[in-house]
Amino acid sequence: MRVFVTGGTGLIGSAVVAELLGSGHTVLALARSDASAQAAEASGAEPLRGALADLDVLRAGAAQADGVIHLAFGNDFSSPDALAKSVAEESAALAALGEELVGSHRPFVTVSGTPYVPGRASTEADPLPTDGPVGGRGRAVTAVLGLASRGVRSTAVRMPRTVHNQGAGGFAGLLTDIARRSGVSGYPGDGTQRWPAVHALDAAVLVRIALEQGGAGTSWHAVAEEGDAVRDIAAVIGRRLGLPVEPVPAETYGPLGPIFATDQPSSSAHTRQVLGWEPKHPGLLEDLKNIRP
């Protein structure tokens, strides 16, 4: 299968591209810069120059492909406006890609976060949030799944709060970055709130399986661990960086503060049972030991 991938040079995307190529697929990768184009070529993919905001380029990429995987998302969480801009840009991109695929019955895999359900681990049957800081993302992904009624084999792989590889990535990676800058390995609240996690290489396998096998309108959870306590995550980061581990105000984390402070475990039991996906790589706390001072 020739697969058009957005975000193919990121932490998750590079793992997905390698997984696709290793499974006999070919990859056309969106590349927003010369460096991204060179990275895509080095990985074995064919680069297509353009940014997520270049909707005509996205349509052209989808038109050339047997399937589409969308992974790109802006990484600026510095303010509510910056986050809102990233959500709006992604929403327009998803709409453009989806319209190009209508009636083709080709696969369209997109990603989101696992939902939050008070009092229990969320499951694949739970809806994505459509309000709050990333509510727009939930609405956009829900619209993509709705394309199942218009001849698109659309599926959503929901990623946990931390997708990690070699100690980097996800919410835990943001905790590490802030700890380096502030001199404190902090966590919001009492730190008992739990974040689910998965190794990027395991997540990549699920994305490939969803592309190949996922039914139209289905959602899957790329969750290896239902939830590690945030203070345990901060403790490993603190030990690796030689920093004190302390609670800090939720405001430390900007627009993500309310999300960081929420207990949000998630299950992948349905995904494992139906698709046969089984994570094999190190868990988050073990992988964080790769952090270098």
PDB file of C-alpha atoms in Angstrom:
ATOM      1  CA  MET A   1       0.000   0.000   0.000  1.00  0.00           C
ATOM      2  CA  ARG A   2       1.232   3.509  -0.795  1.00  0.00           C
ATOM      3  CA  VAL A   3       0.548   5.558   2.347  1.00  0.00           C
ATOM      4  CA  PHE A   4       0.503   9.348   2.706  1.00  0.00           C
ATOM      5  CA  VAL A   5       1.716  10.283   6.193  1.00  0.00           C
ATOM      6  CA  THR A   6       1.635  13.683   7.890  1.00  0.00           C
ATOM      7  CA  GLY A   7       3.962  14.183  10.853  1.00  0.00           C
ATOM      8  CA  GLY A   8       6.187  11.393   9.594  1.00  0.00           C
ATOM      9  CA  THR A   9       9.429  12.729  11.076  1.00  0.00           C
ATOM     10  CA  GLY A  10       8.200  13.249  14.649  1.00  0.00           C
ATOM     11  CA  LEU A  11       8.681  10.899  17.590  1.00  0.00           C
ATOM     12  CA  ILE A  12       5.576   8.867  16.730  1.00  0.00           C
ATOM     13  CA  GLY A  13       5.716   9.474  12.989  1.00  0.00           C
ATOM     14  CA  SER A  14       9.267   8.241  12.501  1.00  0.00           C
ATOM     15  CA  ALA A  15       8.327   5.010  14.287  1.00  0.00           C
ATOM     16  CA  VAL A  16       5.195   4.671  12.125  1.00  0.00           C
ATOM     17  CA  VAL A  17       7.127   5.235   8.894  1.00  0.00           C
ATOM     18  CA  ALA A  18       9.683   2.593   9.880  1.00  0.00           C
ATOM     19  CA  GLU A  19       6.887   0.169  10.793  1.00  0.00           C
ATOM     20  CA  LEU A  20       5.113   0.736   7.468  1.00  0.00           C
ATOM     21  CA  LEU A  21       8.279   0.321   5.416  1.00  0.00           C
ATOM     22  CA  GLY A  22       9.242  -2.775   7.378  1.00  0.00           C
ATOM     23  CA  SER A  23       5.843  -4.284   6.595  1.00  0.00           C
ATOM     24  CA  GLY A  24       6.150  -3.806   2.839  1.00  0.00           C
ATOM     25  CA  HIS A  25       4.293  -0.530   2.371  1.00  0.00           C
ATOM     26  CA  THR A  26       5.691   2.587   0.675  1.00  0.00           C
ATOM     27  CA  VAL A  27       5.410   6.027   2.236  1.00  0.00           C
ATOM     28  CA  LEU A  28       4.821   9.534   0.900  1.00  0.00           C
ATOM     29  CA  ALA A  29       5.658  11.859   3.812  1.00  0.00           C
ATOM     30  CA  LEU A  30       4.612  15.485   4.206  1.00  0.00           C
ATOM     31  CA  ALA A  31       7.772  17.556   4.812  1.00  0.00           C
ATOM     32  CA  ARG A  32       7.502  21.182   5.887  1.00  0.00           C
ATOM     33  CA  SER A  33      11.234  21.966   5.665  1.00  0.00           C
ATOM     34  CA  ASP A  34      14.426  20.901   3.929  1.00  0.00           C
ATOM     35  CA  ALA A  35      15.492  19.160   7.136  1.00  0.00           C
ATOM     36  CA  SER A  36      12.208  17.232   7.307  1.00  0.00           C
ATOM     37  CA  ALA A  37      12.504  16.284   3.639  1.00  0.00           C
ATOM     38  CA  GLN A  38      16.048  15.000   4.214  1.00  0.00           C
ATOM     39  CA  ALA A  39      14.910  13.049   7.280  1.00  0.00           C
ATOM     40  CA  ALA A  40      12.032  11.510   5.314  1.00  0.00           C
ATOM     41  CA  GLU A  41      14.355  10.469   2.497  1.00  0.00           C
ATOM     42  CA  ALA A  42      16.879   9.042   4.949  1.00  0.00           C
ATOM     43  CA  SER A  43      14.131   6.908   6.479  1.00  0.00           C
ATOM     44  CA  GLY A  44      13.191   5.476   3.096  1.00  0.00           C
ATOM     45  CA  ALA A  45      10.092   7.599   2.484  1.00  0.00           C
ATOM     46  CA  GLU A  46       9.387   9.925  -0.441  1.00  0.00           C
ATOM     47  CA  PRO A  47       8.998  13.538   0.773  1.00  0.00           C
ATOM     48  CA  LEU A  48       6.169  15.817  -0.329  1.00  0.00           C
ATOM     49  CA  ARG A  49       7.040  19.425   0.482  1.00  0.00           C
ATOM     50  CA  GLY A  50       4.370  21.378   2.302  1.00  0.00           C
ATOM     51  CA  ALA A  51       2.999  22.285   5.730  1.00  0.00           C
ATOM     52  CA  LEU A  52      -0.156  21.156   7.488  1.00  0.00           C
ATOM     53  CA  ALA A  53      -1.771  24.465   6.545  1.00  0.00           C
ATOM     54  CA  ASP A  54      -1.176  23.821   2.806  1.00  0.00           C
ATOM     55  CA  LEU A  55      -4.532  22.205   2.097  1.00  0.00           C
ATOM     56  CA  ASP A  56      -3.947  21.799  -1.639  1.00  0.00           C
ATOM     57  CA  VAL A  57      -0.744  19.865  -0.905  1.00  0.00           C
ATOM     58  CA  LEU A  58      -2.631  17.635   1.547  1.00  0.00           C
ATOM     59  CA  ARG A  59      -5.292  16.899  -1.051  1.00  0.00           C
ATOM     60  CA  ALA A  60      -2.607  16.084  -3.624  1.00  0.00           C
ATOM     61  CA  GLY A  61      -0.874  13.739  -1.203  1.00  0.00           C
ATOM     62  CA  ALA A  62      -4.110  11.922  -0.385  1.00  0.00           C
ATOM     63  CA  ALA A  63      -4.988  11.666  -4.094  1.00  0.00           C
ATOM     64  CA  GLN A  64      -1.708   9.829  -4.770  1.00  0.00           C
ATOM     65  CA  ALA A  65      -2.104   7.326  -1.949  1.00  0.00           C
ATOM     66  CA  ASP A  66      -3.914   4.093  -1.179  1.00  0.00           C
ATOM     67  CA  GLY A  67      -4.356   5.235   2.402  1.00  0.00           C
ATOM     68  CA  VAL A  68      -3.672   8.197   4.704  1.00  0.00           C
ATOM     69  CA  ILE A  69      -2.248   8.413   8.228  1.00  0.00           C
ATOM     70  CA  HIS A  70      -2.475  11.791   9.934  1.00  0.00           C
ATOM     71  CA  LEU A  71      -0.073  12.360  12.853  1.00  0.00           C
ATOM     72  CA  ALA A  72       1.022  16.012  12.568  1.00  0.00           C
ATOM     73  CA  PHE A  73       0.107  18.486  15.312  1.00  0.00           C
ATOM     74  CA  GLY A  74       1.640  21.771  16.426  1.00  0.00           C
ATOM     75  CA  ASN A  75       3.809  21.491  19.528  1.00  0.00           C
ATOM     76  CA  ASP A  76       3.303  25.021  20.868  1.00  0.00           C
ATOM     77  CA  PHE A  77       1.542  24.734  24.236  1.00  0.00           C
ATOM     78  CA  SER A  78       2.791  28.091  25.494  1.00  0.00           C
ATOM     79  CA  SER A  79      -0.627  29.779  25.626  1.00  0.00           C
ATOM     80  CA  PRO A  80      -4.333  29.060  25.078  1.00  0.00           C
ATOM     81  CA  ASP A  81      -4.164  30.979  21.786  1.00  0.00           C
ATOM     82  CA  ALA A  82      -1.216  28.915  20.537  1.00  0.00           C
ATOM     83  CA  LEU A  83      -2.986  25.674  21.420  1.00  0.00           C
ATOM     84  CA  ALA A  84      -6.208  26.866  19.789  1.00  0.00           C
ATOM     85  CA  LYS A  85      -4.279  27.731  16.615  1.00  0.00           C
ATOM     86  CA  SER A  86      -2.829  24.216  16.448  1.00  0.00           C
ATOM     87  CA  VAL A  87      -6.268  22.668  16.944  1.00  0.00           C
ATOM     88  CA  ALA A  88      -7.807  24.874  14.230  1.00  0.00           C
ATOM     89  CA  GLU A  89      -4.994  24.079  11.793  1.00  0.00           C
ATOM     90  CA  GLU A  90      -5.383  20.354  12.365  1.00  0.00           C
ATOM     91  CA  SER A  91      -9.174  20.519  12.046  1.00  0.00           C
ATOM     92  CA  ALA A  92      -8.903  22.177   8.615  1.00  0.00           C
ATOM     93  CA  ALA A  93      -6.310  19.613   7.529  1.00  0.00           C
ATOM     94  CA  LEU A  94      -8.473  16.677   8.601  1.00  0.00           C
ATOM     95  CA  ALA A  95     -11.470  18.114   6.756  1.00  0.00           C
ATOM     96  CA  ALA A  96      -9.441  18.567   3.563  1.00  0.00           C
ATOM     97  CA  LEU A  97      -7.966  15.068   3.714  1.00  0.00           C
ATOM     98  CA  GLY A  98     -11.336  13.531   4.458  1.00  0.00           C
ATOM     99  CA  GLU A  99     -13.098  15.256   1.567  1.00  0.00           C
ATOM    100  CA  GLU A 100     -10.410  14.013  -0.825  1.00  0.00           C
ATOM    101  CA  LEU A 101     -11.068  10.431   0.304  1.00  0.00           C
ATOM    102  CA  VAL A 102     -14.890  10.490   0.189  1.00  0.00           C
ATOM    103  CA  GLY A 103     -16.274   7.611  -1.845  1.00  0.00           C
ATOM    104  CA  SER A 104     -12.897   5.905  -2.259  1.00  0.00           C
ATOM    105  CA  HIS A 105     -13.240   3.349   0.590  1.00  0.00           C
ATOM    106  CA  ARG A 106      -9.562   3.943   1.297  1.00  0.00           C
ATOM    107  CA  PRO A 107      -8.300   3.859   4.903  1.00  0.00           C
ATOM    108  CA  PHE A 108      -7.848   7.121   6.799  1.00  0.00           C
ATOM    109  CA  VAL A 109      -6.176   6.790  10.196  1.00  0.00           C
ATOM    110  CA  THR A 110      -6.015   9.775  12.508  1.00  0.00           C
ATOM    111  CA  VAL A 111      -4.946  10.136  16.129  1.00  0.00           C
ATOM    112  CA  SER A 112      -6.234  11.858  19.236  1.00  0.00           C
ATOM    113  CA  GLY A 113      -5.807  11.505  22.970  1.00  0.00           C
ATOM    114  CA  THR A 114      -7.583   8.935  25.085  1.00  0.00           C
ATOM    115  CA  PRO A 115     -10.738  10.399  26.666  1.00  0.00           C
ATOM    116  CA  TYR A 116     -11.152  11.189  30.359  1.00  0.00           C
ATOM    117  CA  VAL A 117     -13.946   9.469  32.289  1.00  0.00           C
ATOM    118  CA  PRO A 118     -14.443  10.331  35.978  1.00  0.00           C
ATOM    119  CA  GLY A 119     -13.956   7.414  38.341  1.00  0.00           C
ATOM    120  CA  ARG A 120     -12.731   4.759  35.912  1.00  0.00           C
ATOM    121  CA  ALA A 121     -10.380   3.945  33.073  1.00  0.00           C
ATOM    122  CA  SER A 122     -11.709   5.163  29.730  1.00  0.00           C
ATOM    123  CA  THR A 123     -12.434   2.637  26.996  1.00  0.00           C
ATOM    124  CA  GLU A 124     -12.653   2.653  23.214  1.00  0.00           C
ATOM    125  CA  ALA A 125     -16.443   3.022  23.502  1.00  0.00           C
ATOM    126  CA  ASP A 126     -16.199   6.364  25.326  1.00  0.00           C
ATOM    127  CA  PRO A 127     -16.623   9.519  23.198  1.00  0.00           C
ATOM    128  CA  LEU A 128     -13.864  12.066  22.844  1.00  0.00           C
ATOM    129  CA  PRO A 129     -14.322  15.340  24.739  1.00  0.00           C
ATOM    130  CA  THR A 130     -15.742  18.124  22.581  1.00  0.00           C
ATOM    131  CA  ASP A 131     -15.133  20.988  25.025  1.00  0.00           C
ATOM    132  CA  GLY A 132     -12.162  22.201  27.034  1.00  0.00           C
ATOM    133  CA  PRO A 133      -8.665  23.127  25.758  1.00  0.00           C
ATOM    134  CA  VAL A 134      -8.589  20.380  23.096  1.00  0.00           C
ATOM    135  CA  GLY A 135     -12.318  19.987  22.508  1.00  0.00           C
ATOM    136  CA  GLY A 136     -11.906  21.144  18.933  1.00  0.00           C
ATOM    137  CA  ARG A 137      -9.638  18.194  18.292  1.00  0.00           C
ATOM    138  CA  GLY A 138     -12.309  15.836  19.596  1.00  0.00           C
ATOM    139  CA  ARG A 139     -14.876  17.380  17.276  1.00  0.00           C
ATOM    140  CA  ALA A 140     -12.548  17.094  14.264  1.00  0.00           C
ATOM    141  CA  VAL A 141     -11.701  13.434  14.891  1.00  0.00           C
ATOM    142  CA  THR A 142     -15.376  12.624  15.488  1.00  0.00           C
ATOM    143  CA  ALA A 143     -16.128  14.201  12.107  1.00  0.00           C
ATOM    144  CA  VAL A 144     -13.461  12.009  10.491  1.00  0.00           C
ATOM    145  CA  LEU A 145     -15.092   8.896  11.957  1.00  0.00           C
ATOM    146  CA  GLY A 146     -18.397  10.149  10.565  1.00  0.00           C
ATOM    147  CA  LEU A 147     -16.925   9.853   7.070  1.00  0.00           C
ATOM    148  CA  ALA A 148     -17.528   6.112   7.391  1.00  0.00           C
ATOM    149  CA  SER A 149     -21.017   6.816   6.060  1.00  0.00           C
ATOM    150  CA  ARG A 150     -19.503   8.537   2.998  1.00  0.00           C
ATOM    151  CA  GLY A 151     -17.244   5.783   1.755  1.00  0.00           C
ATOM    152  CA  VAL A 152     -14.108   6.353   3.840  1.00  0.00           C
ATOM    153  CA  ARG A 153     -12.606   3.597   6.010  1.00  0.00           C
ATOM    154  CA  SER A 154     -11.838   6.091   8.754  1.00  0.00           C
ATOM    155  CA  THR A 155     -10.375   4.974  12.069  1.00  0.00           C
ATOM    156  CA  ALA A 156      -8.947   6.753  15.105  1.00  0.00           C
ATOM    157  CA  VAL A 157      -6.005   5.569  17.176  1.00  0.00           C
ATOM    158  CA  ARG A 158      -6.221   7.266  20.546  1.00  0.00           C
ATOM    159  CA  MET A 159      -2.827   7.926  22.074  1.00  0.00           C
ATOM    160  CA  PRO A 160      -2.228   8.050  25.842  1.00  0.00           C
ATOM    161  CA  ARG A 161      -0.851  11.092  27.633  1.00  0.00           C
ATOM    162  CA  THR A 162       2.722   9.946  27.097  1.00  0.00           C
ATOM    163  CA  VAL A 163       4.031   8.263  23.958  1.00  0.00           C
ATOM    164  CA  HIS A 164       7.692   7.731  24.792  1.00  0.00           C
ATOM    165  CA  ASN A 165      10.941   6.497  23.306  1.00  0.00           C
ATOM    166  CA  GLN A 166      14.367   6.668  24.971  1.00  0.00           C
ATOM    167  CA  GLY A 167      12.967   8.789  27.796  1.00  0.00           C
ATOM    168  CA  ALA A 168      11.492  11.479  25.523  1.00  0.00           C
ATOM    169  CA  GLY A 169       7.986  12.353  24.409  1.00  0.00           C
ATOM    170  CA  GLY A 170       4.489  13.163  25.619  1.00  0.00           C
ATOM    171  CA  PHE A 171       3.397  14.685  28.906  1.00  0.00           C
ATOM    172  CA  ALA A 172       6.341  13.066  30.718  1.00  0.00           C
ATOM    173  CA  GLY A 173       8.657  14.744  28.214  1.00  0.00           C
ATOM    174  CA  LEU A 174       7.061  18.096  28.997  1.00  0.00           C
ATOM    175  CA  LEU A 175       7.618  17.451  32.728  1.00  0.00           C
ATOM    176  CA  THR A 176      11.277  16.749  31.945  1.00  0.00           C
ATOM    177  CA  ASP A 177      11.672  19.919  29.864  1.00  0.00           C
ATOM    178  CA  ILE A 178      10.102  22.073  32.574  1.00  0.00           C
ATOM    179  CA  ALA A 179      12.231  20.394  35.258  1.00  0.00           C
ATOM    180  CA  ARG A 180      15.409  21.222  33.318  1.00  0.00           C
ATOM    181  CA  ARG A 181      14.368  24.879  33.054  1.00  0.00           C
ATOM    182  CA  SER A 182      13.020  25.349  36.576  1.00  0.00           C
ATOM    183  CA  GLY A 183      15.409  23.230  38.625  1.00  0.00           C
ATOM    184  CA  VAL A 184      12.516  21.280  40.192  1.00  0.00           C
ATOM    185  CA  SER A 185      10.957  18.021  39.034  1.00  0.00           C
ATOM    186  CA  GLY A 186       7.411  19.103  39.699  1.00  0.00           C
ATOM    187  CA  TYR A 187       3.932  17.654  39.492  1.00  0.00           C
ATOM    188  CA  PRO A 188       0.505  19.277  39.901  1.00  0.00           C
ATOM    189  CA  GLY A 189      -1.826  18.450  42.787  1.00  0.00           C
ATOM    190  CA  ASP A 190      -0.923  15.571  45.085  1.00  0.00           C
ATOM    191  CA  GLY A 191       0.587  13.578  42.214  1.00  0.00           C
ATOM    192  CA  THR A 192      -1.691  10.562  42.633  1.00  0.00           C
ATOM    193  CA  GLN A 193      -3.417  11.264  39.315  1.00  0.00           C
ATOM    194  CA  ARG A 194      -2.570   8.662  36.700  1.00  0.00           C
ATOM    195  CA  TRP A 195      -1.451   9.072  33.095  1.00  0.00           C
ATOM    196  CA  PRO A 196      -1.595   6.188  30.614  1.00  0.00           C
ATOM    197  CA  ALA A 197       1.459   5.559  28.437  1.00  0.00           C
ATOM    198  CA  VAL A 198       2.835   3.589  25.486  1.00  0.00           C
ATOM    199  CA  HIS A 199       6.209   3.146  23.812  1.00  0.00           C
ATOM    200  CA  ALA A 200       6.310   4.800  20.376  1.00  0.00           C
ATOM    201  CA  LEU A 201       7.375   1.542  18.712  1.00  0.00           C
ATOM    202  CA  ASP A 202       4.318  -0.246  20.126  1.00  0.00           C
ATOM    203  CA  ALA A 203       2.043   2.633  19.103  1.00  0.00           C
ATOM    204  CA  ALA A 204       3.432   2.440  15.566  1.00  0.00           C
ATOM    205  CA  VAL A 205       2.445  -1.211  15.294  1.00  0.00           C
ATOM    206  CA  LEU A 206      -1.144  -0.355  16.254  1.00  0.00           C
ATOM    207  CA  VAL A 207      -1.297   2.477  13.718  1.00  0.00           C
ATOM    208  CA  ARG A 208      -0.219   0.039  10.993  1.00  0.00           C
ATOM    209  CA  ILE A 209      -2.767  -2.565  12.101  1.00  0.00           C
ATOM    210  CA  ALA A 210      -5.518   0.074  12.111  1.00  0.00           C
ATOM    211  CA  LEU A 211      -4.531   1.066   8.575  1.00  0.00           C
ATOM    212  CA  GLU A 212      -4.626  -2.532   7.376  1.00  0.00           C
ATOM    213  CA  GLN A 213      -7.541  -3.924   9.372  1.00  0.00           C
ATOM    214  CA  GLY A 214      -9.480  -1.207  11.189  1.00  0.00           C
ATOM    215  CA  GLY A 215     -13.161  -1.106  10.283  1.00  0.00           C
ATOM    216  CA  ALA A 216     -14.831   2.119   9.165  1.00  0.00           C
ATOM    217  CA  GLY A 217     -15.778   4.389  12.044  1.00  0.00           C
ATOM    218  CA  THR A 218     -13.796   2.503  14.696  1.00  0.00           C
ATOM    219  CA  SER A 219     -11.637   3.776  17.564  1.00  0.00           C
ATOM    220  CA  TRP A 220      -8.680   2.011  19.162  1.00  0.00           C
ATOM    221  CA  HIS A 221      -6.547   2.653  22.248  1.00  0.00           C
ATOM    222  CA  ALA A 222      -2.748   2.567  21.967  1.00  0.00           C
ATOM    223  CA  VAL A 223      -2.417   2.089  25.729  1.00  0.00           C
ATOM    224  CA  ALA A 224       0.302  -0.172  27.135  1.00  0.00           C
ATOM    225  CA  GLU A 225      -0.058   0.971  30.754  1.00  0.00           C
ATOM    226  CA  GLU A 226      -3.415   2.110  32.110  1.00  0.00           C
ATOM    227  CA  GLY A 227      -1.839   4.734  34.323  1.00  0.00           C
ATOM    228  CA  ASP A 228       1.328   5.654  36.208  1.00  0.00           C
ATOM    229  CA  ALA A 229       1.031   8.110  39.095  1.00  0.00           C
ATOM    230  CA  VAL A 230       2.407  11.494  38.078  1.00  0.00           C
ATOM    231  CA  ARG A 231       4.507  11.811  41.230  1.00  0.00           C
ATOM    232  CA  ASP A 232       6.164   8.475  40.345  1.00  0.00           C
ATOM    233  CA  ILE A 233       6.943   9.864  36.897  1.00  0.00           C
ATOM    234  CA  ALA A 234       8.331  13.059  38.459  1.00  0.00           C
ATOM    235  CA  ALA A 235      10.394  10.994  40.912  1.00  0.00           C
ATOM    236  CA  VAL A 236      12.214   9.150  38.115  1.00  0.00           C
ATOM    237  CA  ILE A 237      12.801  12.439  36.278  1.00  0.00           C
ATOM    238  CA  GLY A 238      14.135  13.996  39.481  1.00  0.00           C
ATOM    239  CA  ARG A 239      16.538  11.134  40.091  1.00  0.00           C
ATOM    240  CA  ARG A 240      17.829  11.213  36.513  1.00  0.00           C
ATOM    241  CA  LEU A 241      18.358  14.998  36.586  1.00  0.00           C
ATOM    242  CA  GLY A 242      19.507  15.239  40.204  1.00  0.00           C
ATOM    243  CA  LEU A 243      16.659  17.614  41.077  1.00  0.00           C
ATOM    244  CA  PRO A 244      14.234  17.872  44.009  1.00  0.00           C
ATOM    245  CA  VAL A 245      10.758  16.408  43.451  1.00  0.00           C
ATOM    246  CA  GLU A 246       7.979  18.727  44.622  1.00  0.00           C
ATOM    247  CA  PRO A 247       4.341  19.627  43.943  1.00  0.00           C
ATOM    248  CA  VAL A 248       3.953  22.801  41.861  1.00  0.00           C
ATOM    249  CA  PRO A 249       0.921  24.900  40.872  1.00  0.00           C
ATOM    250  CA  ALA A 250      -1.095  23.635  37.896  1.00  0.00           C
ATOM    251  CA  GLU A 251      -0.526  27.062  36.315  1.00  0.00           C
ATOM    252  CA  THR A 252       3.091  25.976  35.783  1.00  0.00           C
ATOM    253  CA  TYR A 253       1.858  23.986  32.800  1.00  0.00           C
ATOM    254  CA  GLY A 254      -0.021  26.781  31.059  1.00  0.00           C
ATOM    255  CA  PRO A 255      -3.146  25.780  29.106  1.00  0.00           C
ATOM    256  CA  LEU A 256      -2.425  22.108  29.816  1.00  0.00           C
ATOM    257  CA  GLY A 257      -2.564  22.649  33.600  1.00  0.00           C
ATOM    258  CA  PRO A 258      -6.143  21.383  34.080  1.00  0.00           C
ATOM    259  CA  ILE A 259      -5.379  18.302  31.966  1.00  0.00           C
ATOM    260  CA  PHE A 260      -2.120  17.615  33.816  1.00  0.00           C
ATOM    261  CA  ALA A 261      -3.937  17.698  37.152  1.00  0.00           C
ATOM    262  CA  THR A 262      -6.630  15.179  36.138  1.00  0.00           C
ATOM    263  CA  ASP A 263      -6.684  11.469  36.928  1.00  0.00           C
ATOM    264  CA  GLN A 264      -7.155   9.897  33.494  1.00  0.00           C
ATOM    265  CA  PRO A 265      -6.347   6.174  33.290  1.00  0.00           C
ATOM    266  CA  SER A 266      -7.294   4.374  30.105  1.00  0.00           C
ATOM    267  CA  SER A 267      -7.811   0.776  28.970  1.00  0.00           C
ATOM    268  CA  SER A 268      -6.928  -0.997  25.717  1.00  0.00           C
ATOM    269  CA  ALA A 269      -8.611  -4.326  26.475  1.00  0.00           C
ATOM    270  CA  HIS A 270     -10.951  -4.103  23.469  1.00  0.00           C
ATOM    271  CA  THR A 271      -8.119  -3.139  21.105  1.00  0.00           C
ATOM    272  CA  ARG A 272      -5.965  -6.053  22.241  1.00  0.00           C
ATOM    273  CA  GLN A 273      -8.816  -8.539  21.979  1.00  0.00           C
ATOM    274  CA  VAL A 274     -10.076  -7.485  18.534  1.00  0.00           C
ATOM    275  CA  LEU A 275      -6.846  -6.534  16.755  1.00  0.00           C
ATOM    276  CA  GLY A 276      -4.430  -8.818  18.582  1.00  0.00           C
ATOM    277  CA  TRP A 277      -2.157  -5.900  19.460  1.00  0.00           C
ATOM    278  CA  GLU A 278       0.271  -6.631  22.293  1.00  0.00           C
ATOM    279  CA  PRO A 279       2.826  -4.051  23.510  1.00  0.00           C
ATOM    280  CA  LYS A 280       6.350  -5.454  23.821  1.00  0.00           C
ATOM    281  CA  HIS A 281       8.631  -2.512  24.596  1.00  0.00           C
ATOM    282  CA  PRO A 282       9.662  -0.997  27.970  1.00  0.00           C
ATOM    283  CA  GLY A 283       7.101   0.780  30.111  1.00  0.00           C
ATOM    284  CA  LEU A 284       7.270   4.487  30.878  1.00  0.00           C
ATOM    285  CA  LEU A 285       9.038   4.411  34.241  1.00  0.00           C
ATOM    286  CA  GLU A 286      11.692   2.063  32.870  1.00  0.00           C
ATOM    287  CA  ASP A 287      12.117   4.085  29.663  1.00  0.00           C
ATOM    288  CA  LEU A 288      12.536   7.340  31.613  1.00  0.00           C
ATOM    289  CA  LYS A 289      15.771   5.916  32.993  1.00  0.00           C
ATOM    290  CA  ASN A 290      17.220   6.836  29.566  1.00  0.00           C
ATOM    291  CA  ILE A 291      16.986  10.541  30.468  1.00  0.00           C
ATOM    292  CA  ARG A 292      20.451  12.099  30.539  1.00  0.00           C
ATOM    293  CA  PRO A 293      21.350  14.790  33.103  1.00  0.00           C
TER     294      PRO A 293
END
